[in-house]
Amino acid sequence: MPQSVERYRHLKQNDPEIYDLIQKQAVYEASTLKMIASESFASFSVMEACGSPLTNKYCEGYPGARYYEGYEYVDVIENLAIERGKKLFGAEHVNVQPYSGSPANQAVYRAILKPGDKIMGMPVPDGGHLTHGWKVNFSGRDYVQVPYGPSPATGRFDMTQIRETAKSERPKMIWVGATAYPHTIEYAQFAEIANEIDAYLVADIAHINAIIIAGVHPDPVPFCDIISSTSHKMLRGPRAGFLLSKIEDRYQTQYHPDSKLNLAKRVDRAVFPGLQGGPHMHIIAAMAVAFRDAMTPEFKEYGKQIVKNAKALAAGLLARGYDLAGGGTDTHLLILDFRKKEFTGKDAAQALAKSGIISNFNMVPGDHRSPFVTSGVRLGTPSLTAMGMKEAEMEMVAGWIDRVCQNIANIDAVAPTIRAEIADLCKKFVIPGIS
């Protein structure tokens, strides 16, 4: 049983049903390989801040300008989070109030655009996010998406084609960021394109913030007007969003209702009162903890090891004859490409889960299958790296993935053995925030 029983003693007495389910989830996470690329493990200190008395405090507004009294200590906490965020990312301005990544992205639109404006973004099937203009999301209903994405032939961005599309369509904003693109994003090249057409450049780094901090991925801060992110995923903080931005607006959009304000103030106003009410102070405190943790040498080594592990896993799979979208990875994730196989990505993801490898089925560039089944499986290394696993363990993981894929038609016969082997491996490592 994970060493979290004492922390939940009141819950165990008051609501044993929920307590029992939490314990089962903790055991599950401690005995399987968490390889969903958008997940990692929050620390005990982050979770303690999330569960602190700060959850009781309502303090609508910003530090020094609240609409409620009793804010003496919460103002200090929010200012700490802001200053730590500025220092960590080298940003001019930070807003830590967005409830999550999607509200943060919605605030970006509200800060610089008007409904009906054109934006460039990656469609979800190509590896983008719902909020980058996908048709079923507010971003695709309220704004006009000009799509771009990786080449189906190479799985990588064709910057010549992206420039031609941008110059032809002239969007007012370009999103650069992804949820399923395994290669380096060159912000400088996107900035050149944005500057040519007088467009805002906005980076979504929710997936890759830790490897940016570690210096193993290009930094968007020098090139982008606004940067959105989450503090969970590989940053290992609470489930929340935050925004980085320049202070001054390069374009000072005249039609915007807040056009007399600088960019930083427009971002703040878009978050509150534009979209949200009172901030979640317990989450902001936990974010401050995560920012502090991310400044340590140990965290930077963790970020570097994430990429080393992803590359090692990719090498192990390529050596076993598997196709990977784009031929491999430069980041924290890779995508198995099963377009040539009879089974689907969903078949493989479900078989992997039965065997103790938790992933998600995912579209690949040029996918001929439906988004409901796909031809790909997305795998990430942040959680395994947080546990302390390195290249040797990635070779073992590649072997287990191979055994699963070789036995999809007979998975119920082999899954228990593989799952037991994985549970034995997990026992050798500390599960952050659980064990």
Tab-separated table of C-alpha atoms in Angstrom:
chain	number	residue	atom	x	y	z
A	1	MET	CA	0.000	0.000	0.000
A	2	PRO	CA	1.386	3.489	-0.875
A	3	GLN	CA	2.699	5.543	2.040
A	4	SER	CA	-0.176	8.028	1.825
A	5	VAL	CA	-2.591	6.395	4.252
A	6	GLU	CA	-1.850	8.787	7.113
A	7	ARG	CA	-2.518	11.813	4.914
A	8	TYR	CA	-6.022	10.548	4.215
A	9	ARG	CA	-7.070	9.483	7.695
A	10	HIS	CA	-9.973	11.952	7.860
A	11	LEU	CA	-11.177	10.999	4.401
A	12	LYS	CA	-10.962	7.322	5.296
A	13	GLN	CA	-13.261	7.891	8.260
A	14	ASN	CA	-15.661	10.311	6.594
A	15	ASP	CA	-15.961	8.826	3.077
A	16	PRO	CA	-14.427	5.351	2.924
A	17	GLU	CA	-15.782	4.794	-0.582
A	18	ILE	CA	-13.796	7.677	-2.099
A	19	TYR	CA	-10.809	6.850	0.122
A	20	ASP	CA	-10.777	3.287	-1.183
A	21	LEU	CA	-10.916	4.423	-4.814
A	22	ILE	CA	-8.037	6.857	-4.279
A	23	GLN	CA	-5.947	4.089	-2.739
A	24	LYS	CA	-6.714	1.776	-5.648
A	25	GLN	CA	-5.658	4.470	-8.114
A	26	ALA	CA	-2.432	5.020	-6.156
A	27	VAL	CA	-1.641	1.288	-6.240
A	28	TYR	CA	-2.455	1.237	-9.958
A	29	GLU	CA	-0.070	4.131	-10.650
A	30	ALA	CA	2.634	2.519	-8.545
A	31	SER	CA	2.497	-0.796	-10.398
A	32	THR	CA	2.087	0.223	-14.056
A	33	LEU	CA	4.106	2.275	-16.532
A	34	LYS	CA	2.473	5.686	-16.844
A	35	MET	CA	3.379	6.573	-20.435
A	36	ILE	CA	0.683	9.066	-21.350
A	37	ALA	CA	2.819	11.941	-22.614
A	38	SER	CA	0.753	14.596	-20.821
A	39	GLU	CA	1.124	12.993	-17.380
A	40	SER	CA	3.775	12.868	-14.699
A	41	PHE	CA	3.906	12.745	-10.888
A	42	ALA	CA	3.356	15.755	-8.644
A	43	SER	CA	5.510	15.888	-5.512
A	44	PHE	CA	4.246	15.510	-1.954
A	45	SER	CA	4.897	19.224	-1.375
A	46	VAL	CA	2.798	20.211	-4.391
A	47	MET	CA	-0.057	17.978	-3.235
A	48	GLU	CA	0.151	19.333	0.309
A	49	ALA	CA	-0.202	22.883	-1.007
A	50	CYS	CA	-3.185	21.771	-3.101
A	51	GLY	CA	-4.842	20.343	0.012
A	52	SER	CA	-4.060	23.317	2.264
A	53	PRO	CA	-6.458	25.773	3.980
A	54	LEU	CA	-5.882	28.112	1.029
A	55	THR	CA	-8.712	26.247	-0.657
A	56	ASN	CA	-11.025	28.181	1.684
A	57	LYS	CA	-9.999	31.650	0.518
A	58	TYR	CA	-11.910	33.658	-2.069
A	59	CYS	CA	-9.910	36.643	-3.332
A	60	GLU	CA	-11.251	37.872	-6.661
A	61	GLY	CA	-8.878	40.266	-8.373
A	62	TYR	CA	-5.106	40.601	-8.451
A	63	PRO	CA	-2.540	41.248	-5.688
A	64	GLY	CA	-3.049	44.766	-4.345
A	65	ALA	CA	-6.424	45.065	-6.092
A	66	ARG	CA	-8.766	42.514	-4.526
A	67	TYR	CA	-12.517	42.729	-4.173
A	68	TYR	CA	-12.427	40.858	-0.849
A	69	GLU	CA	-10.708	41.524	2.441
A	70	GLY	CA	-8.343	39.160	4.262
A	71	TYR	CA	-5.885	38.905	1.384
A	72	GLU	CA	-2.677	39.792	3.253
A	73	TYR	CA	-1.084	36.371	2.912
A	74	VAL	CA	-2.611	35.263	-0.387
A	75	ASP	CA	-1.223	38.372	-2.082
A	76	VAL	CA	2.260	37.383	-0.955
A	77	ILE	CA	1.690	33.834	-2.248
A	78	GLU	CA	0.481	34.959	-5.673
A	79	ASN	CA	3.312	37.463	-6.002
A	80	LEU	CA	5.773	34.701	-5.107
A	81	ALA	CA	4.334	32.499	-7.851
A	82	ILE	CA	4.555	35.367	-10.352
A	83	GLU	CA	8.135	36.281	-9.476
A	84	ARG	CA	9.247	32.654	-9.521
A	85	GLY	CA	7.592	32.197	-12.910
A	86	LYS	CA	9.381	35.254	-14.294
A	87	LYS	CA	12.716	34.008	-13.014
A	88	LEU	CA	12.189	30.433	-14.185
A	89	PHE	CA	11.232	31.327	-17.754
A	90	GLY	CA	12.902	34.726	-18.136
A	91	ALA	CA	9.523	36.283	-18.908
A	92	GLU	CA	8.548	39.940	-18.665
A	93	HIS	CA	5.052	39.192	-17.364
A	94	VAL	CA	3.354	36.165	-15.771
A	95	ASN	CA	-0.290	35.456	-14.967
A	96	VAL	CA	-0.856	32.425	-12.713
A	97	GLN	CA	-4.643	32.573	-12.414
A	98	PRO	CA	-5.897	30.460	-15.384
A	99	TYR	CA	-7.748	27.424	-14.061
A	100	SER	CA	-6.181	25.152	-16.680
A	101	GLY	CA	-4.598	25.116	-20.115
A	102	SER	CA	-7.743	25.602	-22.171
A	103	PRO	CA	-8.917	28.673	-20.197
A	104	ALA	CA	-5.391	30.074	-20.536
A	105	ASN	CA	-5.601	29.643	-24.295
A	106	GLN	CA	-9.047	31.198	-24.366
A	107	ALA	CA	-7.602	34.237	-22.586
A	108	VAL	CA	-5.000	34.538	-25.350
A	109	TYR	CA	-7.734	34.947	-27.943
A	110	ARG	CA	-9.597	37.453	-25.810
A	111	ALA	CA	-6.460	39.500	-25.223
A	112	ILE	CA	-5.440	40.061	-28.847
A	113	LEU	CA	-8.212	39.090	-31.273
A	114	LYS	CA	-11.842	39.663	-32.102
A	115	PRO	CA	-14.325	36.896	-33.049
A	116	GLY	CA	-14.022	35.894	-36.682
A	117	ASP	CA	-10.291	36.609	-36.967
A	118	LYS	CA	-8.074	34.125	-38.778
A	119	ILE	CA	-5.589	32.115	-36.782
A	120	MET	CA	-3.080	29.481	-37.868
A	121	GLY	CA	-2.966	26.310	-35.821
A	122	MET	CA	-2.478	22.570	-36.061
A	123	PRO	CA	-5.671	20.507	-36.376
A	124	VAL	CA	-6.102	17.844	-33.704
A	125	PRO	CA	-5.544	14.919	-36.131
A	126	ASP	CA	-2.186	16.456	-37.092
A	127	GLY	CA	-1.017	16.739	-33.484
A	128	GLY	CA	-2.495	20.079	-32.428
A	129	HIS	CA	-4.736	20.971	-29.499
A	130	LEU	CA	-8.491	21.539	-29.432
A	131	THR	CA	-7.958	25.202	-28.550
A	132	HIS	CA	-5.722	25.883	-31.553
A	133	GLY	CA	-8.744	26.295	-33.802
A	134	TRP	CA	-10.288	22.817	-33.977
A	135	LYS	CA	-13.833	22.952	-35.358
A	136	VAL	CA	-15.685	21.450	-32.369
A	137	ASN	CA	-13.985	23.795	-29.883
A	138	PHE	CA	-14.789	27.449	-29.139
A	139	SER	CA	-11.572	28.339	-30.983
A	140	GLY	CA	-12.845	26.812	-34.207
A	141	ARG	CA	-16.357	28.179	-33.814
A	142	ASP	CA	-15.475	31.740	-32.834
A	143	TYR	CA	-12.355	32.090	-35.011
A	144	VAL	CA	-11.293	30.871	-38.461
A	145	GLN	CA	-8.550	28.260	-38.433
A	146	VAL	CA	-5.955	28.234	-41.180
A	147	PRO	CA	-4.498	24.744	-40.710
A	148	TYR	CA	-0.890	23.681	-40.911
A	149	GLY	CA	0.827	20.532	-39.779
A	150	PRO	CA	3.589	18.029	-40.392
A	151	SER	CA	4.075	16.593	-43.842
A	152	PRO	CA	2.395	13.163	-44.203
A	153	ALA	CA	5.524	11.992	-45.998
A	154	THR	CA	8.109	13.091	-43.420
A	155	GLY	CA	6.111	13.675	-40.236
A	156	ARG	CA	7.917	17.019	-39.865
A	157	PHE	CA	7.034	20.663	-40.465
A	158	ASP	CA	7.630	21.970	-43.983
A	159	MET	CA	8.523	25.547	-43.111
A	160	THR	CA	8.444	26.636	-46.773
A	161	GLN	CA	4.848	25.481	-47.089
A	162	ILE	CA	3.903	27.033	-43.732
A	163	ARG	CA	5.371	30.382	-44.863
A	164	GLU	CA	3.465	30.238	-48.163
A	165	THR	CA	0.201	29.470	-46.352
A	166	ALA	CA	0.752	32.288	-43.883
A	167	LYS	CA	1.535	34.836	-46.597
A	168	SER	CA	-1.510	33.764	-48.592
A	169	GLU	CA	-4.013	33.665	-45.712
A	170	ARG	CA	-2.469	36.375	-43.481
A	171	PRO	CA	-3.804	35.205	-40.105
A	172	LYS	CA	-3.684	37.624	-37.195
A	173	MET	CA	-2.176	35.005	-34.868
A	174	ILE	CA	-0.069	31.863	-35.273
A	175	TRP	CA	-0.178	29.099	-32.670
A	176	VAL	CA	3.036	27.128	-32.387
A	177	GLY	CA	2.748	24.132	-30.129
A	178	ALA	CA	1.423	20.611	-30.165
A	179	THR	CA	0.226	17.625	-28.186
A	180	ALA	CA	1.581	14.966	-30.528
A	181	TYR	CA	4.543	16.352	-32.475
A	182	PRO	CA	7.740	14.509	-31.507
A	183	HIS	CA	10.241	16.915	-33.001
A	184	THR	CA	11.973	20.162	-32.128
A	185	ILE	CA	9.981	23.336	-32.757
A	186	GLU	CA	12.100	26.150	-34.169
A	187	TYR	CA	10.450	29.270	-32.786
A	188	ALA	CA	12.871	31.566	-34.597
A	189	GLN	CA	11.610	30.328	-37.967
A	190	PHE	CA	7.987	30.792	-36.944
A	191	ALA	CA	8.839	34.279	-35.668
A	192	GLU	CA	10.243	35.237	-39.072
A	193	ILE	CA	6.980	34.168	-40.690
A	194	ALA	CA	4.847	35.989	-38.111
A	195	ASN	CA	6.885	39.165	-38.551
A	196	GLU	CA	6.477	39.027	-42.339
A	197	ILE	CA	2.682	39.137	-42.040
A	198	ASP	CA	2.375	41.250	-38.860
A	199	ALA	CA	0.835	38.373	-36.889
A	200	TYR	CA	1.069	37.643	-33.199
A	201	LEU	CA	3.133	34.550	-32.407
A	202	VAL	CA	1.840	32.467	-29.505
A	203	ALA	CA	3.551	29.339	-28.190
A	204	ASP	CA	1.750	26.608	-26.285
A	205	ILE	CA	4.447	24.858	-24.241
A	206	ALA	CA	2.195	22.793	-21.969
A	207	HIS	CA	3.854	19.593	-23.182
A	208	ILE	CA	7.474	20.689	-23.323
A	209	ASN	CA	8.063	23.280	-20.583
A	210	ALA	CA	10.457	21.066	-18.589
A	211	ILE	CA	12.717	20.297	-21.530
A	212	ILE	CA	12.799	24.018	-22.360
A	213	ILE	CA	13.842	24.737	-18.763
A	214	ALA	CA	16.493	22.005	-19.064
A	215	GLY	CA	17.916	23.612	-22.193
A	216	VAL	CA	17.323	20.627	-24.463
A	217	HIS	CA	14.624	22.338	-26.534
A	218	PRO	CA	14.608	25.860	-28.039
A	219	ASP	CA	13.241	28.638	-25.833
A	220	PRO	CA	10.151	30.478	-27.156
A	221	VAL	CA	10.404	33.467	-24.792
A	222	PRO	CA	12.649	35.626	-27.022
A	223	PHE	CA	10.395	35.101	-30.045
A	224	CYS	CA	6.770	34.970	-28.891
A	225	ASP	CA	4.291	37.640	-27.853
A	226	ILE	CA	2.437	35.310	-25.495
A	227	ILE	CA	3.219	31.823	-24.188
A	228	SER	CA	0.626	29.560	-22.618
A	229	SER	CA	1.292	26.505	-20.517
A	230	THR	CA	0.002	24.176	-17.875
A	231	SER	CA	1.769	23.487	-14.596
A	232	HIS	CA	0.946	19.785	-14.522
A	233	LYS	CA	2.339	17.390	-17.127
A	234	MET	CA	6.153	17.249	-17.029
A	235	LEU	CA	6.442	20.397	-14.854
A	236	ARG	CA	5.003	18.185	-12.084
A	237	GLY	CA	2.881	20.895	-10.481
A	238	PRO	CA	-0.865	21.214	-9.828
A	239	ARG	CA	-3.503	20.955	-12.534
A	240	ALA	CA	-3.614	24.579	-13.693
A	241	GLY	CA	-2.539	26.976	-16.419
A	242	PHE	CA	-0.395	30.072	-16.621
A	243	LEU	CA	0.544	32.707	-19.189
A	244	LEU	CA	3.828	34.431	-20.028
A	245	SER	CA	3.858	37.547	-22.170
A	246	LYS	CA	5.710	40.613	-23.289
A	247	ILE	CA	4.657	43.815	-21.525
A	248	GLU	CA	4.307	45.989	-24.613
A	249	ASP	CA	2.202	45.151	-27.655
A	250	ARG	CA	4.026	45.259	-30.989
A	251	TYR	CA	0.798	46.003	-32.862
A	252	GLN	CA	-1.472	47.767	-30.335
A	253	THR	CA	-4.589	46.403	-32.009
A	254	GLN	CA	-6.885	49.382	-32.506
A	255	TYR	CA	-10.162	47.475	-32.669
A	256	HIS	CA	-9.638	45.737	-29.340
A	257	PRO	CA	-11.874	47.107	-26.554
A	258	ASP	CA	-8.793	47.391	-24.316
A	259	SER	CA	-6.535	48.765	-27.059
A	260	LYS	CA	-5.219	51.545	-24.823
A	261	LEU	CA	-3.722	48.981	-22.456
A	262	ASN	CA	-0.384	47.276	-22.970
A	263	LEU	CA	-0.258	43.575	-23.805
A	264	ALA	CA	0.419	42.408	-20.238
A	265	LYS	CA	-2.588	44.291	-18.887
A	266	ARG	CA	-4.785	42.962	-21.687
A	267	VAL	CA	-3.720	39.414	-20.832
A	268	ASP	CA	-4.584	40.005	-17.185
A	269	ARG	CA	-7.932	41.568	-18.045
A	270	ALA	CA	-8.762	38.684	-20.377
A	271	VAL	CA	-8.244	36.205	-17.527
A	272	PHE	CA	-10.038	38.342	-14.927
A	273	PRO	CA	-12.675	39.644	-15.242
A	274	GLY	CA	-12.940	38.495	-18.848
A	275	LEU	CA	-13.213	34.764	-18.257
A	276	GLN	CA	-12.864	33.871	-14.591
A	277	GLY	CA	-13.866	34.877	-11.092
A	278	GLY	CA	-11.840	34.140	-7.987
A	279	PRO	CA	-8.484	32.439	-8.459
A	280	HIS	CA	-7.723	29.061	-6.879
A	281	MET	CA	-5.207	30.130	-4.265
A	282	HIS	CA	-4.359	26.599	-3.128
A	283	ILE	CA	-3.414	25.789	-6.726
A	284	ILE	CA	-1.428	29.011	-7.158
A	285	ALA	CA	0.526	28.137	-4.002
A	286	ALA	CA	1.243	24.670	-5.411
A	287	MET	CA	2.323	26.274	-8.683
A	288	ALA	CA	4.770	28.460	-6.758
A	289	VAL	CA	6.186	25.279	-5.201
A	290	ALA	CA	6.543	23.666	-8.627
A	291	PHE	CA	8.270	26.745	-10.051
A	292	ARG	CA	10.756	26.699	-7.164
A	293	ASP	CA	11.412	22.987	-7.656
A	294	ALA	CA	11.944	23.564	-11.390
A	295	MET	CA	14.814	25.974	-10.682
A	296	THR	CA	16.956	23.245	-9.116
A	297	PRO	CA	19.834	21.431	-10.861
A	298	GLU	CA	18.013	18.157	-10.157
A	299	PHE	CA	15.006	19.294	-12.178
A	300	LYS	CA	17.167	20.289	-15.119
A	301	GLU	CA	18.768	16.841	-15.066
A	302	TYR	CA	15.282	15.337	-15.012
A	303	GLY	CA	14.375	17.387	-18.097
A	304	LYS	CA	17.489	16.241	-19.931
A	305	GLN	CA	16.877	12.610	-18.982
A	306	ILE	CA	13.313	12.773	-20.313
A	307	VAL	CA	14.709	13.348	-23.803
A	308	LYS	CA	17.473	10.765	-23.390
A	309	ASN	CA	14.858	8.211	-22.348
A	310	ALA	CA	12.550	9.035	-25.245
A	311	LYS	CA	15.413	8.662	-27.711
A	312	ALA	CA	16.461	5.365	-26.114
A	313	LEU	CA	12.915	4.040	-26.289
A	314	ALA	CA	12.641	5.128	-29.919
A	315	ALA	CA	15.924	3.386	-30.736
A	316	GLY	CA	14.726	0.190	-29.070
A	317	LEU	CA	11.502	0.192	-31.052
A	318	LEU	CA	13.167	1.072	-34.359
A	319	ALA	CA	15.647	-1.769	-33.817
A	320	ARG	CA	12.693	-4.124	-33.451
A	321	GLY	CA	11.285	-3.019	-36.811
A	322	TYR	CA	8.583	-0.568	-35.715
A	323	ASP	CA	7.689	2.574	-37.633
A	324	LEU	CA	7.624	5.859	-35.726
A	325	ALA	CA	5.927	9.046	-36.892
A	326	GLY	CA	8.634	11.339	-38.230
A	327	GLY	CA	11.201	8.573	-37.836
A	328	GLY	CA	11.879	9.098	-34.128
A	329	THR	CA	11.823	11.843	-31.498
A	330	ASP	CA	13.636	14.958	-30.305
A	331	THR	CA	11.380	15.505	-27.305
A	332	HIS	CA	9.519	13.628	-24.589
A	333	LEU	CA	7.203	11.620	-26.775
A	334	LEU	CA	7.081	9.308	-29.744
A	335	ILE	CA	4.252	7.907	-31.826
A	336	LEU	CA	4.124	4.311	-32.973
A	337	ASP	CA	2.858	4.197	-36.574
A	338	PHE	CA	0.675	1.180	-37.324
A	339	ARG	CA	-0.681	2.302	-40.713
A	340	LYS	CA	0.771	-0.840	-42.293
A	341	LYS	CA	-0.672	-3.147	-39.640
A	342	GLU	CA	-4.019	-4.888	-39.570
A	343	PHE	CA	-4.680	-3.786	-35.997
A	344	THR	CA	-5.485	-0.185	-35.077
A	345	GLY	CA	-3.918	2.233	-32.650
A	346	LYS	CA	-6.851	1.694	-30.335
A	347	ASP	CA	-6.316	-2.077	-30.447
A	348	ALA	CA	-2.679	-1.590	-29.492
A	349	ALA	CA	-3.367	0.973	-26.734
A	350	GLN	CA	-5.935	-1.298	-25.116
A	351	ALA	CA	-3.611	-4.298	-25.315
A	352	LEU	CA	-0.781	-2.260	-23.795
A	353	ALA	CA	-3.046	-1.117	-20.948
A	354	LYS	CA	-4.008	-4.688	-20.152
A	355	SER	CA	-0.294	-5.423	-19.902
A	356	GLY	CA	0.444	-2.502	-17.584
A	357	ILE	CA	1.644	0.084	-20.128
A	358	ILE	CA	-0.668	3.099	-20.051
A	359	SER	CA	-0.694	5.152	-23.263
A	360	ASN	CA	-3.251	6.579	-25.679
A	361	PHE	CA	-4.200	5.854	-29.268
A	362	ASN	CA	-3.371	8.778	-31.544
A	363	MET	CA	-3.567	9.902	-35.145
A	364	VAL	CA	-0.381	9.881	-37.228
A	365	PRO	CA	0.373	12.163	-40.209
A	366	GLY	CA	-1.407	10.745	-43.244
A	367	ASP	CA	-3.615	8.497	-41.110
A	368	HIS	CA	-6.229	6.602	-43.136
A	369	ARG	CA	-8.180	5.475	-40.095
A	370	SER	CA	-10.819	7.327	-38.103
A	371	PRO	CA	-9.892	9.435	-35.039
A	372	PHE	CA	-11.951	6.988	-32.998
A	373	VAL	CA	-9.509	4.141	-33.690
A	374	THR	CA	-6.412	5.752	-35.332
A	375	SER	CA	-3.264	4.126	-36.627
A	376	GLY	CA	-0.958	5.342	-33.871
A	377	VAL	CA	-0.085	5.076	-30.209
A	378	ARG	CA	1.481	8.022	-28.356
A	379	LEU	CA	4.077	7.212	-25.696
A	380	GLY	CA	5.817	9.629	-23.318
A	381	THR	CA	8.725	9.328	-20.898
A	382	PRO	CA	8.170	12.097	-18.258
A	383	SER	CA	6.589	9.825	-15.642
A	384	LEU	CA	9.099	7.009	-16.001
A	385	THR	CA	11.897	9.567	-15.775
A	386	ALA	CA	10.363	11.075	-12.630
A	387	MET	CA	10.514	7.585	-11.101
A	388	GLY	CA	14.251	7.450	-11.804
A	389	MET	CA	14.250	5.165	-14.839
A	390	LYS	CA	16.970	5.579	-17.436
A	391	GLU	CA	18.085	4.146	-20.772
A	392	ALA	CA	18.445	0.555	-19.535
A	393	GLU	CA	14.813	0.518	-18.425
A	394	MET	CA	13.721	2.008	-21.768
A	395	GLU	CA	15.212	-1.014	-23.490
A	396	MET	CA	13.098	-3.225	-21.237
A	397	VAL	CA	10.012	-1.158	-22.032
A	398	ALA	CA	10.667	-1.485	-25.763
A	399	GLY	CA	10.814	-5.252	-25.310
A	400	TRP	CA	7.491	-5.333	-23.476
A	401	ILE	CA	5.841	-3.159	-26.126
A	402	ASP	CA	7.128	-5.527	-28.782
A	403	ARG	CA	5.747	-8.578	-26.944
A	404	VAL	CA	2.345	-6.906	-26.648
A	405	CYS	CA	2.208	-5.907	-30.313
A	406	GLN	CA	3.288	-9.377	-31.411
A	407	ASN	CA	0.434	-10.885	-29.398
A	408	ILE	CA	-2.486	-8.486	-29.836
A	409	ALA	CA	-4.734	-11.274	-31.138
A	410	ASN	CA	-3.905	-13.327	-28.041
A	411	ILE	CA	-3.328	-10.547	-25.523
A	412	ASP	CA	-5.331	-12.041	-22.666
A	413	ALA	CA	-2.913	-14.962	-22.571
A	414	VAL	CA	0.286	-12.892	-22.342
A	415	ALA	CA	-0.845	-9.703	-20.581
A	416	PRO	CA	-0.809	-11.059	-16.985
A	417	THR	CA	2.821	-12.170	-17.281
A	418	ILE	CA	3.966	-8.856	-18.750
A	419	ARG	CA	2.006	-6.895	-16.176
A	420	ALA	CA	3.596	-8.858	-13.338
A	421	GLU	CA	7.072	-8.210	-14.760
A	422	ILE	CA	6.307	-4.488	-14.976
A	423	ALA	CA	5.015	-4.404	-11.400
A	424	ASP	CA	8.260	-6.033	-10.249
A	425	LEU	CA	10.284	-3.356	-12.047
A	426	CYS	CA	8.197	-0.554	-10.515
A	427	LYS	CA	8.964	-1.865	-7.014
A	428	LYS	CA	12.593	-0.905	-7.562
A	429	PHE	CA	11.750	2.772	-7.971
A	430	VAL	CA	10.241	5.507	-5.824
A	431	ILE	CA	6.919	6.816	-7.114
A	432	PRO	CA	6.925	10.591	-6.454
A	433	GLY	CA	3.948	11.696	-4.396
A	434	ILE	CA	2.821	8.112	-3.825
A	435	SER	CA	5.535	5.941	-2.292
